[in-house]
Short mmCIF file of C-alpha atoms and ligand atoms in Angstrom, two decimals:
data_model
loop_
_atom_site.label_atom_id
_atom_site.label_comp_id
_atom_site.label_asym_id
_atom_site.label_seq_id
_atom_site.Cartn_x
_atom_site.Cartn_y
_atom_site.Cartn_z
CA UNK A 1 -51.99 -140.69 -60.30
CA UNK A 2 -50.93 -140.13 -56.76
CA UNK A 3 -52.56 -137.03 -55.03
CA UNK A 4 -50.36 -135.60 -52.14
CA UNK A 5 -52.11 -134.61 -48.68
CA UNK A 6 -51.31 -131.00 -47.71
CA UNK A 7 -51.82 -130.45 -43.60
CA UNK A 8 -54.45 -128.01 -43.13
CA UNK A 9 -53.04 -125.40 -41.42
CA UNK A 10 -55.73 -123.38 -38.81
CA UNK A 11 -55.56 -118.94 -38.90
CA UNK A 12 -54.49 -119.11 -35.50
CA UNK A 13 -51.37 -121.99 -36.32
CA UNK A 14 -49.50 -118.81 -38.94
CA UNK A 15 -50.67 -116.59 -35.88
CA UNK A 16 -48.90 -118.67 -33.53
CA UNK A 17 -45.91 -118.50 -36.26
CA UNK A 18 -45.34 -115.20 -36.48
CA UNK A 19 -45.49 -114.88 -32.79
CA UNK A 20 -42.79 -117.00 -32.16
CA UNK A 21 -40.15 -114.85 -34.15
CA UNK A 22 -39.55 -112.74 -31.57
CA UNK A 23 -36.76 -110.73 -33.32
CA UNK A 24 -38.86 -110.18 -36.28
CA UNK A 25 -41.07 -107.49 -36.55
CA UNK A 26 -43.95 -108.32 -38.71
CA UNK A 27 -47.00 -106.69 -39.49
CA UNK A 28 -49.45 -105.73 -41.79
CA UNK A 29 -50.78 -102.08 -43.28
CA UNK A 30 -53.79 -101.47 -45.69
CA UNK A 31 -52.99 -100.57 -49.19
CA UNK A 32 -52.76 -97.04 -47.24
CA UNK A 33 -49.76 -98.22 -44.61
CA UNK A 34 -52.48 -98.15 -42.18
CA UNK A 35 -51.36 -101.18 -39.57
CA UNK A 36 -54.00 -103.66 -39.24
CA UNK A 37 -52.21 -106.47 -37.21
CA UNK A 38 -48.57 -106.48 -35.13
CA UNK A 39 -47.28 -109.10 -34.44
CA UNK A 40 -45.10 -110.23 -30.79
CA UNK A 41 -41.58 -109.29 -32.87
CA UNK A 42 -43.08 -105.91 -33.68
CA UNK A 43 -43.70 -105.07 -29.71
CA UNK A 44 -40.23 -106.38 -29.07
CA UNK A 45 -38.44 -104.51 -31.75
CA UNK A 46 -40.52 -101.29 -31.99
CA UNK A 47 -41.93 -101.26 -28.50
CA UNK A 48 -45.91 -100.22 -29.46
CA UNK A 49 -48.25 -102.80 -29.08
CA UNK A 50 -50.88 -104.64 -30.90
CA UNK A 51 -53.58 -102.39 -29.93
CA UNK A 52 -52.09 -99.47 -29.69
CA UNK A 53 -50.58 -99.10 -33.07
CA UNK A 54 -53.04 -100.94 -35.38
CA UNK A 55 -55.57 -97.91 -37.34
CA UNK A 56 -51.85 -95.82 -37.20
CA UNK A 57 -49.90 -95.22 -40.23
CA UNK A 58 -46.26 -97.34 -40.64
CA UNK A 59 -44.61 -94.15 -41.31
CA UNK A 60 -44.10 -94.17 -37.86
CA UNK A 61 -41.82 -95.86 -37.49
CA UNK A 62 -38.77 -94.49 -39.55
CA UNK A 63 -36.79 -90.96 -38.92
CA UNK A 64 -38.05 -88.31 -39.57
CA UNK A 65 -35.35 -87.29 -42.18
CA UNK A 66 -36.94 -90.54 -43.89
CA UNK A 67 -40.36 -89.71 -43.86
CA UNK A 68 -39.07 -86.03 -45.09
CA UNK A 69 -37.72 -87.86 -48.12
CA UNK A 70 -41.02 -90.03 -48.39
CA UNK A 71 -38.71 -93.03 -48.11
CA UNK A 72 -41.71 -95.22 -46.85
CA UNK A 73 -43.91 -94.91 -49.89
CA UNK A 74 -40.82 -95.78 -52.22
CA UNK A 75 -40.62 -98.99 -49.75
CA UNK A 76 -44.79 -99.88 -50.61
CA UNK A 77 -44.01 -98.06 -55.00
CA UNK A 78 -41.00 -100.56 -55.10
CA UNK A 79 -42.44 -103.91 -53.32
CA UNK A 80 -45.97 -102.85 -55.72
CA UNK A 81 -43.95 -102.70 -59.50
CA UNK A 82 -40.53 -105.54 -58.23
CA UNK A 83 -43.46 -107.86 -55.82
CA UNK A 84 -40.92 -106.64 -53.06
CA UNK A 85 -39.14 -103.82 -51.97
CA UNK A 86 -36.02 -104.56 -49.08
CA UNK A 87 -33.84 -101.91 -47.19
CA UNK A 88 -31.48 -101.87 -44.83
CA UNK A 89 -31.75 -98.45 -42.58
CA UNK A 90 -32.22 -96.93 -39.39
CA UNK A 91 -36.29 -97.01 -37.36
CA UNK A 92 -37.56 -95.80 -34.38
CA UNK A 93 -38.89 -97.21 -31.71
CA UNK A 94 -41.95 -95.59 -29.57
CA UNK A 95 -39.59 -94.13 -27.42
CA UNK A 96 -38.07 -92.16 -29.86
CA UNK A 97 -34.45 -94.23 -30.33
CA UNK A 98 -33.19 -95.20 -33.82
CA UNK A 99 -32.07 -99.12 -34.16
CA UNK A 100 -30.92 -100.48 -37.53
CA UNK A 101 -33.04 -102.70 -38.76
CA UNK A 102 -33.03 -104.60 -42.76
CA UNK A 103 -37.06 -104.49 -44.01
CA UNK A 104 -38.98 -106.65 -46.01
CA UNK A 105 -42.38 -105.62 -47.97
CA UNK A 106 -44.52 -107.58 -49.83
CA UNK A 107 -47.47 -106.86 -51.49
CA UNK A 108 -50.82 -108.51 -50.03
CA UNK A 109 -53.38 -109.81 -52.42
CA UNK A 110 -57.16 -111.58 -51.70
CA UNK A 111 -58.14 -114.67 -53.24
CA UNK A 112 -59.18 -112.53 -56.37
CA UNK A 113 -56.13 -110.73 -56.86
CA UNK A 114 -57.22 -107.04 -55.68
CA UNK A 115 -54.37 -105.41 -54.05
CA UNK A 116 -55.51 -105.08 -50.06
CA UNK A 117 -52.33 -103.60 -48.67
CA UNK A 118 -48.14 -104.69 -47.53
CA UNK A 119 -47.14 -106.47 -45.16
CA UNK A 120 -43.57 -106.02 -43.58
CA UNK A 121 -40.87 -107.88 -41.98
CA UNK A 122 -38.67 -105.94 -40.16
CA UNK A 123 -35.77 -107.44 -38.33
CA UNK A 124 -33.52 -105.67 -35.84
CA UNK A 125 -29.30 -105.82 -36.78
CA UNK A 126 -28.13 -103.63 -34.10
CA UNK A 127 -25.75 -106.12 -33.17
CA UNK A 128 -25.10 -106.46 -36.44
CA UNK A 129 -24.20 -102.70 -36.81
CA UNK A 130 -22.57 -102.05 -34.00
CA UNK A 131 -20.01 -105.05 -34.43
CA UNK A 132 -19.40 -103.57 -38.25
CA UNK A 133 -19.19 -99.79 -36.47
CA UNK A 134 -16.42 -100.97 -33.98
CA UNK A 135 -14.52 -102.72 -37.00
CA UNK A 136 -14.33 -99.24 -38.57
CA UNK A 137 -13.47 -97.96 -35.31
CA UNK A 138 -10.65 -100.44 -34.46
CA UNK A 139 -9.72 -99.69 -38.64
CA UNK A 140 -9.58 -95.65 -38.02
CA UNK A 141 -7.70 -96.76 -34.82
CA UNK A 142 -5.31 -98.57 -36.66
CA UNK A 143 -4.87 -96.28 -39.73
CA UNK A 144 -4.66 -93.27 -36.94
CA UNK A 145 -1.32 -95.29 -35.80
CA UNK A 146 -0.07 -96.23 -38.82
CA UNK A 147 -0.53 -92.94 -40.18
CA UNK A 148 1.22 -90.64 -37.18
CA UNK A 149 4.44 -93.37 -36.57
CA UNK A 150 7.43 -91.85 -37.77
CA UNK A 151 8.70 -95.21 -38.72
CA UNK A 152 8.02 -96.29 -42.21
CA UNK A 153 4.95 -98.65 -42.10
CA UNK A 154 2.67 -99.38 -43.45
CA UNK A 155 -1.02 -102.04 -43.53
CA UNK A 156 -1.73 -104.35 -46.39
CA UNK A 157 -5.44 -105.08 -47.58
CA UNK A 158 -5.74 -108.87 -47.92
CA UNK A 159 -4.99 -108.49 -51.97
CA UNK A 160 -1.36 -106.60 -50.76
CA UNK A 161 -2.99 -103.00 -52.19
CA UNK A 162 -1.66 -100.46 -49.44
CA UNK A 163 -4.65 -99.84 -46.88
CA UNK A 164 -2.39 -97.34 -45.40
CA UNK A 165 1.15 -95.76 -44.61
CA UNK A 166 2.57 -93.37 -42.45
CA UNK A 167 4.03 -90.04 -44.07
CA UNK A 168 7.97 -91.43 -43.60
CA UNK A 169 6.87 -94.56 -45.70
CA UNK A 170 5.83 -92.39 -48.28
CA UNK A 171 9.09 -90.12 -48.02
CA UNK A 172 11.22 -93.07 -47.99
CA UNK A 173 9.85 -94.97 -50.91
CA UNK A 174 9.21 -91.04 -52.36
CA UNK A 175 5.85 -91.39 -53.04
CA UNK A 176 2.64 -89.76 -53.50
CA UNK A 177 0.17 -90.54 -51.37
CA UNK A 178 -2.81 -90.05 -53.16
CA UNK A 179 -0.90 -91.78 -56.10
CA UNK A 180 -0.52 -95.45 -54.34
CA UNK A 181 -3.65 -95.65 -51.81
CA UNK A 182 -5.16 -98.88 -53.27
CA UNK A 183 -2.11 -99.41 -55.66
CA UNK A 184 -0.14 -103.44 -54.96
CA UNK A 185 2.59 -102.95 -52.92
CA UNK A 186 4.65 -105.09 -55.46
CA UNK A 187 3.76 -102.40 -58.21
CA UNK A 188 4.68 -99.96 -55.86
CA UNK A 189 8.15 -100.80 -54.70
CA UNK A 190 8.84 -101.79 -58.15
CA UNK A 191 9.34 -98.53 -58.75
CA UNK A 192 12.90 -98.37 -56.40
CA UNK A 193 13.87 -101.32 -56.15
CA UNK A 194 13.80 -105.64 -56.72
CA UNK A 195 10.61 -106.59 -54.02
CA UNK A 196 11.06 -110.35 -55.08
CA UNK A 197 12.65 -111.38 -52.39
CA UNK A 198 10.01 -109.95 -50.30
CA UNK A 199 7.26 -111.12 -52.19
CA UNK A 200 8.64 -114.57 -51.83
CA UNK A 201 9.01 -114.29 -48.16
CA UNK A 202 5.34 -113.06 -47.64
CA UNK A 203 4.29 -115.97 -49.41
CA UNK A 204 5.96 -118.40 -47.40
CA UNK A 205 5.89 -116.73 -43.94
CA UNK A 206 3.42 -114.82 -41.48
CA UNK A 207 5.62 -113.34 -39.92
CA UNK A 208 9.15 -112.82 -40.47
CA UNK A 209 11.89 -109.95 -39.47
CA UNK A 210 14.22 -107.85 -40.74
CA UNK A 211 14.59 -108.71 -44.03
CA UNK A 212 17.56 -107.12 -46.13
CA UNK A 213 16.25 -105.12 -49.24
CA UNK A 214 18.74 -103.04 -50.96
CA UNK A 215 17.56 -99.90 -52.38
CA UNK A 216 19.82 -98.19 -55.30
CA UNK A 217 19.84 -94.39 -54.72
CA UNK A 218 19.51 -92.34 -58.46
CA UNK A 219 21.00 -89.21 -57.96
CA UNK A 220 23.57 -90.52 -56.10
CA UNK A 221 24.62 -94.48 -57.26
CA UNK A 222 25.06 -95.30 -53.73
CA UNK A 223 23.00 -98.33 -52.51
CA UNK A 224 20.67 -97.36 -49.34
CA UNK A 225 20.16 -101.25 -47.02
CA UNK A 226 16.56 -101.31 -45.58
CA UNK A 227 15.56 -103.85 -43.13
CA UNK A 228 11.75 -104.86 -43.53
CA UNK A 229 9.67 -107.33 -40.48
CA UNK A 230 5.86 -108.41 -41.34
CA UNK A 231 3.01 -109.55 -39.40
CA UNK A 232 -0.05 -110.75 -40.04
CA UNK A 233 -2.54 -109.48 -38.52
CA UNK A 234 -6.44 -108.90 -38.08
CA UNK A 235 -7.24 -112.61 -39.11
CA UNK A 236 -10.84 -111.53 -37.79
CA UNK A 237 -11.34 -108.36 -39.22
CA UNK A 238 -9.74 -108.63 -42.78
CA UNK A 239 -11.93 -105.31 -43.65
CA UNK A 240 -9.19 -103.72 -41.17
CA UNK A 241 -5.68 -104.89 -43.15
CA UNK A 242 -4.25 -108.09 -43.33
CA UNK A 243 -0.25 -107.40 -43.15
CA UNK A 244 1.21 -104.99 -40.58
CA UNK A 245 4.95 -104.01 -42.26
CA UNK A 246 7.71 -101.91 -40.82
CA UNK A 247 11.01 -100.56 -43.11
CA UNK A 248 13.89 -99.55 -41.07
CA UNK A 249 17.09 -97.33 -43.00
CA UNK A 250 19.90 -98.95 -41.85
CA UNK A 251 22.48 -97.05 -44.40
CA UNK A 252 23.83 -94.90 -41.40
CA UNK A 253 24.00 -97.78 -38.95
CA UNK A 254 25.90 -100.09 -40.73
CA UNK A 255 28.35 -96.95 -42.00
CA UNK A 256 29.05 -96.39 -39.10
CA UNK A 257 29.49 -99.73 -37.46
CA UNK A 258 31.74 -100.20 -40.78
CA UNK A 259 33.45 -96.93 -39.51
CA UNK A 260 33.65 -98.23 -35.89
CA UNK A 261 35.43 -102.00 -37.47
CA UNK A 262 38.02 -99.89 -39.49
CA UNK A 263 38.70 -97.73 -36.62
CA UNK A 264 39.42 -100.83 -34.59
CA UNK A 265 41.34 -102.29 -37.05
CA UNK A 266 43.51 -99.65 -37.64
CA UNK A 267 44.06 -98.34 -34.39
CA UNK A 268 45.37 -101.96 -33.46
CA UNK A 269 47.14 -102.66 -36.00
CA UNK A 270 49.11 -98.89 -36.01
CA UNK A 271 49.29 -99.75 -31.69
CA UNK A 272 50.77 -103.53 -32.33
CA UNK A 273 54.11 -101.87 -33.54
CA UNK A 274 54.67 -99.10 -30.77
CA UNK A 275 54.33 -101.52 -28.33
CA UNK A 276 56.69 -103.99 -29.38
CA UNK A 277 59.65 -100.75 -29.62
CA UNK A 278 58.47 -100.09 -26.35
CA UNK A 279 59.07 -103.80 -24.83
CA UNK A 280 62.18 -104.03 -27.03
CA UNK A 281 63.41 -101.14 -25.83
CA UNK A 282 62.51 -101.89 -22.07
CA UNK A 283 64.56 -105.34 -22.39
CA UNK A 284 67.55 -103.76 -23.86
CA UNK A 285 67.18 -100.86 -20.54
CA UNK A 286 66.61 -103.97 -18.50
CA UNK A 287 70.03 -105.25 -19.89
CA UNK A 288 72.43 -101.99 -19.81
CA UNK A 289 71.49 -101.30 -16.61
CA UNK A 290 72.12 -105.04 -14.79
CA UNK A 291 75.04 -103.88 -12.79
CA UNK A 292 74.15 -100.84 -11.95
CA UNK A 293 70.29 -101.14 -11.26
CA UNK A 294 68.74 -101.00 -7.97
CA UNK A 295 65.09 -103.00 -6.80
CA UNK A 296 62.90 -99.59 -7.56
CA UNK A 297 64.00 -99.59 -10.92
CA UNK A 298 63.87 -103.17 -11.60
CA UNK A 299 60.35 -103.21 -10.26
CA UNK A 300 59.78 -100.08 -12.70
CA UNK A 301 60.89 -102.16 -15.41
CA UNK A 302 59.02 -104.87 -14.99
CA UNK A 303 55.81 -103.00 -14.48
CA UNK A 304 56.40 -101.80 -17.66
CA UNK A 305 57.36 -105.17 -19.29
CA UNK A 306 53.39 -106.24 -17.69
CA UNK A 307 51.85 -103.05 -18.81
CA UNK A 308 52.64 -103.99 -22.20
CA UNK A 309 52.07 -107.45 -22.63
CA UNK A 310 48.35 -106.02 -21.72
CA UNK A 311 48.94 -103.86 -24.28
CA UNK A 312 50.00 -106.40 -26.57
CA UNK A 313 46.99 -108.95 -25.49
CA UNK A 314 44.39 -106.14 -25.91
CA UNK A 315 45.83 -105.10 -29.84
CA UNK A 316 45.68 -109.48 -30.46
CA UNK A 317 41.83 -109.69 -29.28
CA UNK A 318 41.37 -106.99 -31.04
CA UNK A 319 42.57 -107.49 -34.07
CA UNK A 320 40.75 -111.06 -34.76
CA UNK A 321 37.84 -109.34 -32.83
CA UNK A 322 38.00 -106.90 -36.74
CA UNK A 323 39.04 -109.60 -38.89
CA UNK A 324 36.68 -111.83 -36.98
CA UNK A 325 33.76 -109.53 -38.18
CA UNK A 326 35.02 -109.02 -41.88
CA UNK A 327 34.65 -112.13 -42.63
CA UNK A 328 38.36 -112.27 -43.03
CA UNK A 329 39.68 -115.41 -41.10
CA UNK A 330 40.89 -118.64 -42.85
CA UNK A 331 41.26 -121.70 -40.76
CA UNK A 332 44.34 -123.41 -41.54
CA UNK A 333 42.83 -126.99 -40.54
CA UNK A 334 44.41 -130.05 -40.57
CA UNK A 335 44.07 -133.88 -38.23
CA UNK A 336 45.33 -133.85 -34.45
CA UNK A 337 44.88 -135.50 -31.54
CA UNK A 338 42.98 -133.10 -29.75
CA UNK A 339 44.12 -134.63 -26.11
CA UNK A 340 47.79 -133.72 -27.30
CA UNK A 341 46.82 -130.11 -27.43
CA UNK A 342 44.88 -130.37 -23.84
CA UNK A 343 47.57 -131.58 -22.31
CA UNK A 344 50.56 -129.43 -23.35
CA UNK A 345 48.38 -125.95 -23.06
CA UNK A 346 47.73 -127.37 -19.35
CA UNK A 347 50.87 -128.10 -18.66
CA UNK A 348 52.07 -124.46 -19.77
CA UNK A 349 49.11 -122.91 -17.49
CA UNK A 350 49.78 -124.93 -14.34
CA UNK A 351 53.10 -123.85 -14.82
CA UNK A 352 52.44 -120.00 -12.93
CA UNK A 353 49.34 -121.26 -11.00
CA UNK A 354 47.97 -122.06 -8.19
CA UNK A 355 45.20 -124.54 -9.99
CA UNK A 356 45.72 -127.88 -10.15
CA UNK A 357 43.78 -129.27 -13.93
CA UNK A 358 42.67 -132.79 -13.72
CA UNK A 359 41.80 -134.95 -16.67
CA UNK A 360 38.93 -136.75 -15.78
CA UNK A 361 38.08 -138.76 -18.93
CA UNK A 362 40.16 -138.77 -21.85
CA UNK A 363 39.82 -140.54 -25.42
CA UNK A 364 42.68 -140.11 -28.19
CA UNK A 365 40.49 -139.29 -30.75
CA UNK A 366 40.97 -137.29 -33.19
CA UNK A 367 39.81 -133.48 -34.90
CA UNK A 368 40.19 -131.83 -38.52
CA UNK A 369 40.53 -127.90 -36.93
CA UNK A 370 43.27 -125.25 -37.16
CA UNK A 371 45.11 -126.18 -33.71
CA UNK A 372 46.49 -122.36 -32.80
CA UNK A 373 42.86 -121.24 -33.06
CA UNK A 374 41.54 -124.32 -30.80
CA UNK A 375 44.40 -123.45 -28.47
CA UNK A 376 43.56 -119.76 -28.09
CA UNK A 377 39.54 -121.82 -27.24
CA UNK A 378 40.87 -123.78 -24.94
CA UNK A 379 43.97 -120.97 -23.32
CA UNK A 380 40.86 -119.08 -22.69
CA UNK A 381 38.31 -121.59 -21.16
CA UNK A 382 41.19 -122.73 -18.51
CA UNK A 383 42.48 -119.21 -18.13
CA UNK A 384 39.34 -118.08 -17.68
CA UNK A 385 38.36 -121.14 -14.84
CA UNK A 386 41.57 -119.84 -12.93
CA UNK A 387 40.75 -116.15 -13.11
CA UNK A 388 36.92 -116.74 -11.96
CA UNK A 389 38.10 -119.01 -9.19
CA UNK A 390 40.18 -117.01 -6.73
CA UNK A 391 38.97 -119.30 -3.84
CA UNK A 392 39.24 -122.67 -5.43
CA UNK A 393 42.02 -125.07 -6.07
CA UNK A 394 40.67 -127.04 -9.06
CA UNK A 395 40.07 -127.38 -12.53
CA UNK A 396 38.18 -130.32 -13.97
CA UNK A 397 39.16 -131.08 -17.52
CA UNK A 398 36.38 -134.21 -19.72
CA UNK A 399 36.95 -135.39 -23.32
CA UNK A 400 34.44 -137.12 -23.71
CA UNK A 401 33.26 -138.64 -27.71
CA UNK A 402 29.86 -139.11 -28.48
CA UNK A 403 29.83 -142.04 -30.91
CA UNK A 404 26.59 -141.55 -32.36
CA UNK A 405 27.06 -137.65 -33.37
CA UNK A 406 30.39 -138.47 -34.05
CA UNK A 407 31.74 -135.29 -31.84
CA UNK A 408 33.59 -134.89 -29.33
CA UNK A 409 33.41 -132.14 -26.61
CA UNK A 410 35.54 -130.80 -24.24
CA UNK A 411 34.69 -129.73 -20.96
CA UNK A 412 36.45 -127.20 -18.34
CA UNK A 413 34.70 -127.25 -14.94
CA UNK A 414 35.73 -124.73 -11.98
CA UNK A 415 34.31 -124.18 -8.50
CA UNK A 416 34.33 -120.33 -8.91
CA UNK A 417 31.55 -117.78 -8.78
CA UNK A 418 29.67 -119.38 -11.10
CA UNK A 419 26.91 -116.88 -13.62
CA UNK A 420 23.09 -116.27 -13.48
CA UNK A 421 21.52 -117.97 -15.95
CA UNK A 422 20.62 -114.25 -17.45
CA UNK A 423 24.51 -114.43 -18.21
CA UNK A 424 24.94 -116.80 -19.23
CA UNK A 425 23.71 -116.62 -23.02
CA UNK A 426 24.95 -112.23 -22.58
CA UNK A 427 28.59 -113.62 -21.86
CA UNK A 428 28.96 -114.90 -25.84
CA UNK A 429 28.52 -111.24 -26.89
CA UNK A 430 31.57 -108.77 -27.79
CA UNK A 431 33.29 -107.09 -24.60
CA UNK A 432 30.29 -108.83 -22.35
CA UNK A 433 31.14 -109.40 -19.05
CA UNK A 434 29.07 -110.52 -16.15
CA UNK A 435 28.00 -107.80 -13.45
CA UNK A 436 29.24 -110.93 -10.84
CA UNK A 437 30.12 -108.84 -7.58
CA UNK A 438 33.46 -110.79 -7.47
CA UNK A 439 33.65 -110.70 -11.60
CA UNK A 440 34.30 -107.13 -11.26
CA UNK A 441 37.67 -106.93 -9.52
CA UNK A 442 38.75 -109.58 -11.96
CA UNK A 443 40.93 -108.05 -15.06
CA UNK A 444 39.40 -108.74 -18.52
CA UNK A 445 38.61 -107.56 -21.88
CA UNK A 446 34.74 -109.60 -22.54
CA UNK A 447 36.09 -110.61 -25.80
CA UNK A 448 37.87 -114.04 -25.02
CA UNK A 449 34.62 -116.24 -25.09
CA UNK A 450 33.22 -113.66 -28.35
CA UNK A 451 36.24 -115.12 -29.97
CA UNK A 452 35.80 -118.77 -29.16
CA UNK A 453 32.17 -118.60 -30.14
CA UNK A 454 33.48 -117.18 -33.61
CA UNK A 455 36.14 -120.12 -33.92
CA UNK A 456 34.12 -122.81 -32.67
CA UNK A 457 31.31 -121.55 -35.00
CA UNK A 458 33.51 -121.28 -37.80
CA UNK A 459 34.49 -125.06 -37.30
CA UNK A 460 30.98 -125.97 -37.47
CA UNK A 461 31.18 -126.95 -33.37
CA UNK A 462 28.76 -125.56 -30.32
CA UNK A 463 30.15 -123.71 -27.54
CA UNK A 464 28.46 -123.44 -24.15
CA UNK A 465 28.05 -123.59 -20.43
CA UNK A 466 26.23 -124.61 -18.00
CA UNK A 467 26.15 -122.80 -13.91
CA UNK A 468 24.29 -123.43 -11.74
CA UNK A 469 25.15 -120.16 -10.19
CA UNK A 470 27.50 -120.10 -7.04
CA UNK A 471 28.85 -124.02 -7.28
CA UNK A 472 30.80 -122.53 -10.31
CA UNK A 473 30.78 -123.06 -14.49
CA UNK A 474 31.41 -126.04 -16.89
CA UNK A 475 31.96 -124.69 -20.37
CA UNK A 476 32.84 -126.85 -23.30
CA UNK A 477 32.88 -127.03 -26.44
CA UNK A 478 32.25 -129.90 -29.32
CA UNK A 479 33.89 -130.64 -32.61
CA UNK A 480 33.32 -133.23 -35.31
CA UNK A 481 35.71 -136.53 -34.97
CA UNK A 482 37.47 -137.90 -37.77
P1 ADP B 501 37.74 -111.27 -19.78
O1 ADP B 501 37.81 -112.74 -18.93
O2 ADP B 501 38.37 -111.04 -20.59
O3 ADP B 501 36.79 -111.01 -19.38
P2 ADP B 501 35.47 -113.74 -21.89
O4 ADP B 501 34.83 -113.27 -23.11
O5 ADP B 501 36.69 -114.44 -21.58
O6 ADP B 501 35.98 -111.77 -21.33
O7 ADP B 501 34.66 -113.90 -20.35
C1 ADP B 501 33.34 -113.21 -20.73
C2 ADP B 501 32.78 -112.72 -18.91
O8 ADP B 501 32.49 -113.78 -18.96
C3 ADP B 501 34.21 -112.52 -17.83
O9 ADP B 501 33.54 -111.35 -17.60
C4 ADP B 501 33.67 -112.52 -16.78
O10 ADP B 501 32.97 -112.47 -16.49
C5 ADP B 501 32.33 -113.98 -17.49
N1 ADP B 501 33.22 -115.30 -16.99
C6 ADP B 501 34.16 -116.15 -18.32
N2 ADP B 501 34.22 -117.01 -17.83
C7 ADP B 501 34.04 -117.23 -16.57
C8 ADP B 501 33.51 -118.59 -15.46
N3 ADP B 501 34.87 -119.93 -15.35
N4 ADP B 501 33.08 -118.59 -14.32
C9 ADP B 501 32.88 -116.82 -14.58
N5 ADP B 501 32.45 -116.31 -15.25
C10 ADP B 501 32.98 -116.39 -15.91
#
């Protein structure tokens, strides 16, 4: 049988170990709680040196209130009964200041198992406590922002229960605050709508914006449209909340938008007939007055025709915009040679223009597209190129084929006023016009590029612009070749 030789340690060795535990206050007391030994850590943590504390009651390190409530006595009793006493509470330093500490108390026995006193290990947890308090503060802060927000907004816990929510959230879903706090969000939402889409979205993405949910209205048979955005937050401090959700009721905004579209549609429809009637009567008047007419009269007739042309264009554009918005546009696709269309349009435009159109690179590829809609895009790009380059006289056209992508790109390059980088994407939006000072005096409705983009998108193509400011612009679009 082998024997194990345990090393023999001197009393000094144990004392040295105790002394090296600087963050741990370790001290012993006799049976009555009178301090009998005190290590360096206890001196650091509590401020008393060994000579002054030995002989005094260990109750001195408890707060006044704990002393009154006989907490020290409870600790010793617990240690005697269970073999150890444990707690976490404020303790008091020599200078009266308080700090948060965890304490472990063990009973001490001599070799004959006679109870001779206690040993207490005290650990300063001020930093941890402070961090916890900071988290609590942050939580309260986040909650107060959420609760006072005018928007429907809420914070969810990691288990998707409601941590806190604004009044308008409760109003939006007709909920009672007390009734739903700490309940699972989906359980709460399912009382008034189907939350499946939201559930799936939250499972798949850490954050997302404007997910549309339909909220049926019990009393009115109507439906409300809600947009939900979600974001994962406070990853480190899970106790503050895990998701921040905002809801937006866009029902009225959508209705208003629809009313605007309807108005635009009706107004442009209704305008079309009187405009063409005015046009016809003006032309008739011109014929009637032919012999009797003088310079002044024919100038006026010309003006009327010019302005009614202008109105005609505007109403057609408005009708197109509403049709695209409502998704009511159908494409009559057929195969054709893009170059032929480009040549036709270029010839027609140059008839009345001072600019020369130069075809640089050409190709005879065919595309499967709506010829008249593509013609509308090309006309818009070329007339813009002419309109916005009043001091230049050349427009370059290029038809380039990308064999690997099987696409053809038509680019229209001008040497005009150019477009700032900031403006470039904006211009494809409805009614958007550049803020270039030279563009302000040039007539336009700000709808051509929007419609061109819609047409190209409907063909699954792309349209874009390159412009380096003062050196003109190049607009281009890509279409699939067949
Ligand atoms: P419109 O020309 O009728 O205003 P568009 O939608 O065709 O409408 O164009 C939107 C805006 O984009 C124009 O108002 C103009 O400011 C700018 N833009 C379009 N084409 C050019 C171009 N070739 N050079 C400089 N600016 C342009």
